[in-house]
Coordinates of C-alpha atoms in Angstrom, one line a residue:
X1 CA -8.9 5.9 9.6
X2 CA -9.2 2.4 11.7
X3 CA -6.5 0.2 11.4
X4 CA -8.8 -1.7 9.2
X5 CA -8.9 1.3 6.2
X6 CA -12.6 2.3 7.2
X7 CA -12.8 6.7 7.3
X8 CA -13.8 7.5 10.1
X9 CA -14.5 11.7 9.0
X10 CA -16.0 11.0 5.9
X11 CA -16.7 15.2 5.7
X12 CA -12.9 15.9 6.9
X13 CA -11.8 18.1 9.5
X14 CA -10.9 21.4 8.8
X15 CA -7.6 22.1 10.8
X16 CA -7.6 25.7 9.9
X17 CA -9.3 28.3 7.8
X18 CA -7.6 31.6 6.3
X19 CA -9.5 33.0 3.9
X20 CA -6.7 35.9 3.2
X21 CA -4.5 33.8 2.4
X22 CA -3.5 30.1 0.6
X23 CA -2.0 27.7 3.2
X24 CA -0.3 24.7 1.6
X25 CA 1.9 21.5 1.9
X26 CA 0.7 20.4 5.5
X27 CA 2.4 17.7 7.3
X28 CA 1.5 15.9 10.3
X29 CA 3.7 13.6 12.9
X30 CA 2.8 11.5 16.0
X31 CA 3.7 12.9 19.5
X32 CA 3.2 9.7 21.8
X33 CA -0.6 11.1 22.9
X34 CA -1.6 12.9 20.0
X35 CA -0.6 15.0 16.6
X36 CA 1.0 18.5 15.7
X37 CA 0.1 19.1 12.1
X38 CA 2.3 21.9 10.9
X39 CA 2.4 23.4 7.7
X40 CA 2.8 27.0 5.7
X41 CA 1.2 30.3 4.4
X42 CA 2.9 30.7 0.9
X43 CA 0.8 34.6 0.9
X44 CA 1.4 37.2 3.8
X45 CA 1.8 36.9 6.4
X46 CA 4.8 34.4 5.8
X47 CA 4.8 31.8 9.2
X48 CA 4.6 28.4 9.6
X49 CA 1.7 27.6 11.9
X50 CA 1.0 24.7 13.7
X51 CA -1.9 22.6 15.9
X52 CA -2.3 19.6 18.0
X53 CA -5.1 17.3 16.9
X54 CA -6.5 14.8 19.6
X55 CA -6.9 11.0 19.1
X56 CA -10.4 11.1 18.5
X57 CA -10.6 13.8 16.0
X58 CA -10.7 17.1 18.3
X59 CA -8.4 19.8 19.0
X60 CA -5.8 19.8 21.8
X61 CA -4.6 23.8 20.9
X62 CA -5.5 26.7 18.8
X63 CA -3.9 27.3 15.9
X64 CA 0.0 28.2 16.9
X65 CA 2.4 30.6 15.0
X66 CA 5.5 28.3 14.9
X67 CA 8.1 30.7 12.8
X68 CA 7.7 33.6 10.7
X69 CA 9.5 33.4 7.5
X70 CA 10.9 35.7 5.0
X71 CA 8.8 34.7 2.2
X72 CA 5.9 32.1 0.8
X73 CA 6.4 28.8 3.0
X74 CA 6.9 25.9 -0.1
X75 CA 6.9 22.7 2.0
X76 CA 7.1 21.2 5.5
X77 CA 7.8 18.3 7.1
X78 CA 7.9 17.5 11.0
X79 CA 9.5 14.5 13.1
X80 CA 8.8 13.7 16.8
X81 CA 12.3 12.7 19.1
X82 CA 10.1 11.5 22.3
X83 CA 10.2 15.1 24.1
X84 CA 9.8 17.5 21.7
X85 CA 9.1 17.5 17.6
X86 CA 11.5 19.6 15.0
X87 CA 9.7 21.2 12.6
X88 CA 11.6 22.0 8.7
X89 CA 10.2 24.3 6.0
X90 CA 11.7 25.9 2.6
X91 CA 11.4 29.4 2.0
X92 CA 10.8 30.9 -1.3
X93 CA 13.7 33.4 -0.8
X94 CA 16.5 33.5 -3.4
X95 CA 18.0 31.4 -3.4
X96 CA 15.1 28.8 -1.5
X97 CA 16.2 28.2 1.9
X98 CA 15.6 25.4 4.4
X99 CA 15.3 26.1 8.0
X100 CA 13.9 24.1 10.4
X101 CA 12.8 25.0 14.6
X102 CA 11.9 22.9 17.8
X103 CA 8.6 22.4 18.7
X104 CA 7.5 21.5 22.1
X105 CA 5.1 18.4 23.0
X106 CA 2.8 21.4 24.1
X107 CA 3.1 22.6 20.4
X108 CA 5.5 25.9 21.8
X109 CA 8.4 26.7 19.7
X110 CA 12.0 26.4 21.4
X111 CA 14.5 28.8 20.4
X112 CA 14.6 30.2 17.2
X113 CA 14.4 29.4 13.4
X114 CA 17.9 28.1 12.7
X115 CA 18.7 27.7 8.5
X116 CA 19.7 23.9 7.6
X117 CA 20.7 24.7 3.9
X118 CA 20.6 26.8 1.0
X119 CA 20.2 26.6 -2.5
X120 CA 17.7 23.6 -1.9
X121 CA 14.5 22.6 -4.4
X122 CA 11.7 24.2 -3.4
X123 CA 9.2 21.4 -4.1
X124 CA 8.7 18.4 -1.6
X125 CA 12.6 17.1 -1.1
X126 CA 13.2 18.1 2.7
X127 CA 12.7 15.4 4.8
X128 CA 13.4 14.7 8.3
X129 CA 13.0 11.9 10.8
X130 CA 14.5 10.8 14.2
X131 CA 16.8 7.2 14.3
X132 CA 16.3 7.0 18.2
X133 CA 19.2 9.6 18.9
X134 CA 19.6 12.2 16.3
X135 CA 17.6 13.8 13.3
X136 CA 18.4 13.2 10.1
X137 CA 17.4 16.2 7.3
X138 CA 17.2 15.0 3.8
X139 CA 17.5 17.7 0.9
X140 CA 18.1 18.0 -3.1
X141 CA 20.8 21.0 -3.3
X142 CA 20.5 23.0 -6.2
X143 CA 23.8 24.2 -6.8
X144 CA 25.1 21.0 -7.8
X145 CA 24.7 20.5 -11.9
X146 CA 22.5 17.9 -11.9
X147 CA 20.8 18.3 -8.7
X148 CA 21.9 15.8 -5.8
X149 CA 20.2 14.8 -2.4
X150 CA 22.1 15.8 0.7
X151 CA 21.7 15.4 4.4
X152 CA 22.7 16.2 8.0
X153 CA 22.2 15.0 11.0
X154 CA 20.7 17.3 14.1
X155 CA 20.5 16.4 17.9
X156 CA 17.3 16.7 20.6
X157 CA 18.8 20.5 21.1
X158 CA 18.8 21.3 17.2
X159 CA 22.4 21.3 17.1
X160 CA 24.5 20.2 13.9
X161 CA 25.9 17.0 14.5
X162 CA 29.3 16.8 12.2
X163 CA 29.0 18.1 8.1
X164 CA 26.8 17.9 5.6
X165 CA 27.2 14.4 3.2
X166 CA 26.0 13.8 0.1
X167 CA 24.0 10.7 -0.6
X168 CA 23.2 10.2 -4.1
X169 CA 26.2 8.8 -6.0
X170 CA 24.8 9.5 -9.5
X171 CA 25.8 11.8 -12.2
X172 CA 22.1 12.5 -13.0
X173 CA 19.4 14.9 -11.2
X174 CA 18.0 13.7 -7.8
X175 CA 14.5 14.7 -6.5
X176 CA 11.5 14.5 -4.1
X177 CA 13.1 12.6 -1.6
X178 CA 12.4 10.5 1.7
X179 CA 14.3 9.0 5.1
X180 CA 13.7 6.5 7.6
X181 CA 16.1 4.6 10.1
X182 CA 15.6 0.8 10.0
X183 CA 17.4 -2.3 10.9
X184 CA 21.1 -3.1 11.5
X185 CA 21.9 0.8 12.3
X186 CA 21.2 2.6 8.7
X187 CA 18.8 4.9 6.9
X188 CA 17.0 3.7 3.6
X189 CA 17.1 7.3 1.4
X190 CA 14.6 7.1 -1.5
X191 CA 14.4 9.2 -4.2
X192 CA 12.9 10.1 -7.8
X193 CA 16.1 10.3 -10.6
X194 CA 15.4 10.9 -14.6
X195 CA 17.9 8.9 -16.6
X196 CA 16.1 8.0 -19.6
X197 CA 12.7 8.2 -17.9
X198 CA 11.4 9.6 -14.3
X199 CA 12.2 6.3 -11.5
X200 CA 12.9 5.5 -8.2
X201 CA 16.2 5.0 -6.8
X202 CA 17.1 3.7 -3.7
X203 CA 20.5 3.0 -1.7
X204 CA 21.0 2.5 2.6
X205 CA 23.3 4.7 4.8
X206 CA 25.1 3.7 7.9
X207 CA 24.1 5.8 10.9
X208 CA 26.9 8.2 11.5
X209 CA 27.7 7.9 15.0
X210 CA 31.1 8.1 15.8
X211 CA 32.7 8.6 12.5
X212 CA 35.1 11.2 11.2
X213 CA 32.3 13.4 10.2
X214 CA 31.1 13.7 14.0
X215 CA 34.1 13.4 15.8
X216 CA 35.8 15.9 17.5
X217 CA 38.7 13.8 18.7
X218 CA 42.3 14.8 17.0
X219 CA 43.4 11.1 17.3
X220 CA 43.4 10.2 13.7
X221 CA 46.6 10.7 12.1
X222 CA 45.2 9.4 8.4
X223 CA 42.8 11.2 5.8
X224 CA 41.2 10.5 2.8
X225 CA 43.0 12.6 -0.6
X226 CA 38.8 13.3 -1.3
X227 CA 36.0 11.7 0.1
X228 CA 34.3 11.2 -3.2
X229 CA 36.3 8.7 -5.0
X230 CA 35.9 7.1 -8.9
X231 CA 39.1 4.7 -9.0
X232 CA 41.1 4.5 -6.0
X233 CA 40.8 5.2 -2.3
X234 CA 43.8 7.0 -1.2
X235 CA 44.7 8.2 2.1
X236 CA 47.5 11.0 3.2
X237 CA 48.9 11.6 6.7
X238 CA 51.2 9.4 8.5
X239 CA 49.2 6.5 8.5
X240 CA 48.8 4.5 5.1
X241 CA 47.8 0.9 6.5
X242 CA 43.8 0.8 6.6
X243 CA 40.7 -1.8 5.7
X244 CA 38.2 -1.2 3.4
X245 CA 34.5 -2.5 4.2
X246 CA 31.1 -2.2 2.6
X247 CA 27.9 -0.6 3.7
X248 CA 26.6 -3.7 4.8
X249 CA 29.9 -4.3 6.7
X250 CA 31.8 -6.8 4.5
X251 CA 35.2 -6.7 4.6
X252 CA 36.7 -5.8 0.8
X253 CA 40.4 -5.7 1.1
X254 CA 42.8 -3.4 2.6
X255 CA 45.2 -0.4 1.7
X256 CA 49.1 -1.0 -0.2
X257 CA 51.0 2.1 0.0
X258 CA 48.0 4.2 1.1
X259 CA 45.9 3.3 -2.3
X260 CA 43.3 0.5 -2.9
X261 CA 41.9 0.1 -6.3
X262 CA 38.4 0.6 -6.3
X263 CA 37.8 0.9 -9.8
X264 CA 36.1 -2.5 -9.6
X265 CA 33.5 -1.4 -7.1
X266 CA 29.8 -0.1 -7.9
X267 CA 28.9 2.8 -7.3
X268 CA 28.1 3.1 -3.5
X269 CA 29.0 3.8 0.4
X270 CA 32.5 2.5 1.6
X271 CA 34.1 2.8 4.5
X272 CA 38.1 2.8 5.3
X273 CA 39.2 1.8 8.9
X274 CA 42.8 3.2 9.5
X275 CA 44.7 1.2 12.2
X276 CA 44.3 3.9 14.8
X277 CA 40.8 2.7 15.0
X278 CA 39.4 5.9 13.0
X279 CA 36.7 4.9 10.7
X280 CA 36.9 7.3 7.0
X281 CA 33.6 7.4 4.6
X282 CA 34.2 7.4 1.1
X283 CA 31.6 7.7 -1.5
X284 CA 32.3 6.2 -5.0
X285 CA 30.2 8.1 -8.1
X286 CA 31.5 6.9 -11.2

């Protein structure tokens, strides 16, 4: 389409064609000079294929086996880092799994399939995209009664980058969710919850460079009693002395004795700096 909204292939262009076997949930990103489209065979044989797609409409490769799965392919989703893209899928094993692969700008895979989570929903919840240093994989995990979104972050060599972290805050079922870095170092996570009807939620995350979940460094001397929190934020370890910030980076108030009531608070992202300059995320959910 032109930037104006006029089609430019009325007819479409058929990517690929195999008439042995359904292929479903494509997804396309942007490498710099032209697409991958990626997406899955949900019959056998189980792979995720992929192929580049030219500015003007044309192909750039044939048709590219990207990773061969263990069952029907359910959804995919691709993000491009400036070199190379990384490519995520959910297989239909049991219980669903979510794996994901690098891709080169040439459309070759790197490495192997490496699994991101288990026990995810099947249907159109992974995400991914790249905040200018790391990917960040966004999931609904299904062994959490109700269902809750998750996500982790990845590097350029599709390495974990600290533990997973749960981002929905509610006590009610999260779905079909979506990512993107934006302004003033933070994601916006979006995502469908039923309460008393099916809406959209939002909330923004900070980028999690350099905090605890990250960090290799054995400096801190101060933890949190739980990360997920409901009236106070208490800390163990030697250190009990600590500030307490927002997510937009207003300062709240600061520890006494290691505690800080919180019962006051929404729901929501906080953060705890301990004097040792070690910054603690805490998630309040009820």
């Amino acid at each position: 389409m032109t930037p104006a909204g006029s089609v430019l292939d009325p007819s479409g262009i058929l990517i690929s064609r195999n008439t042995a076997v359904n292929s479903y949930y494509p997804a396309v990103a942007w490498g710099g000079t032209r697409y991958l489209v990626a997406w899955g065979n949900y019959g056998t044989p189980y792979a995720v294929y992929g192929r580049l797609v030219n500015t003007n409409g044309t192909f750039a490769s044939d048709t590219i086996r990207l990773a061969t799965g263990a069952a029907g392919i359910y959804h995919t989703h691709l993000a491009y880092d400036g070199t190379n893209f990384m490519v995520i899928w959910v297989e239909m094993t049991s219980p669903y799994t979510l794996k994901g692969i690098r891709v080169s700008n040439s459309g070759m895979p790197l490495g192997s399939p490496f699994t991101i989570a288990s026990n995810v929903f099947y249907f159109k919840s992974a995400r991914i995209c790249f905040d200018g240093i790391n990917y960040f994989v966004t999931y609904t995990r299904t062994d959490f009664s109700p269902y809750q979104l998750w996500g982790r972050k990845y590097d350029t060599n599709g390495s974990p980058v600290g533990s997973a972290l749960r981002i929905t805050p509610t006590t009610y079922g999260t779905y079909y969710g979506d990512v993107v870095p934006g302004a003033n170092n933070r994601y916006l996570n979006v995502w469908n919850e039923y309460r008393s009807s099916d809406d959209i939620y939002a909330n923004l995350d900070v980028m999690m460079v350099g905090i605890e979940e990250q960090s290799g460094e054995t400096r801190t001397v101060a933890g949190l009693k739980s990360m997920f929190i409901s009236d106070c934020i208490e800390l163990t370890g030697q250190q009990a002395e600590a500030e307490i910030f927002d997510a937009a980076g207003r300062y709240l108030g600061r520890t006494e004795g290691g505690v800080y009531d919180c019962s006051a608070l929404r729901n929501g992202i906080y953060f705890v700096k301990t004097t040792s300059g070690a910054t603690l995320k805490a998630v309040k959910i009820r």
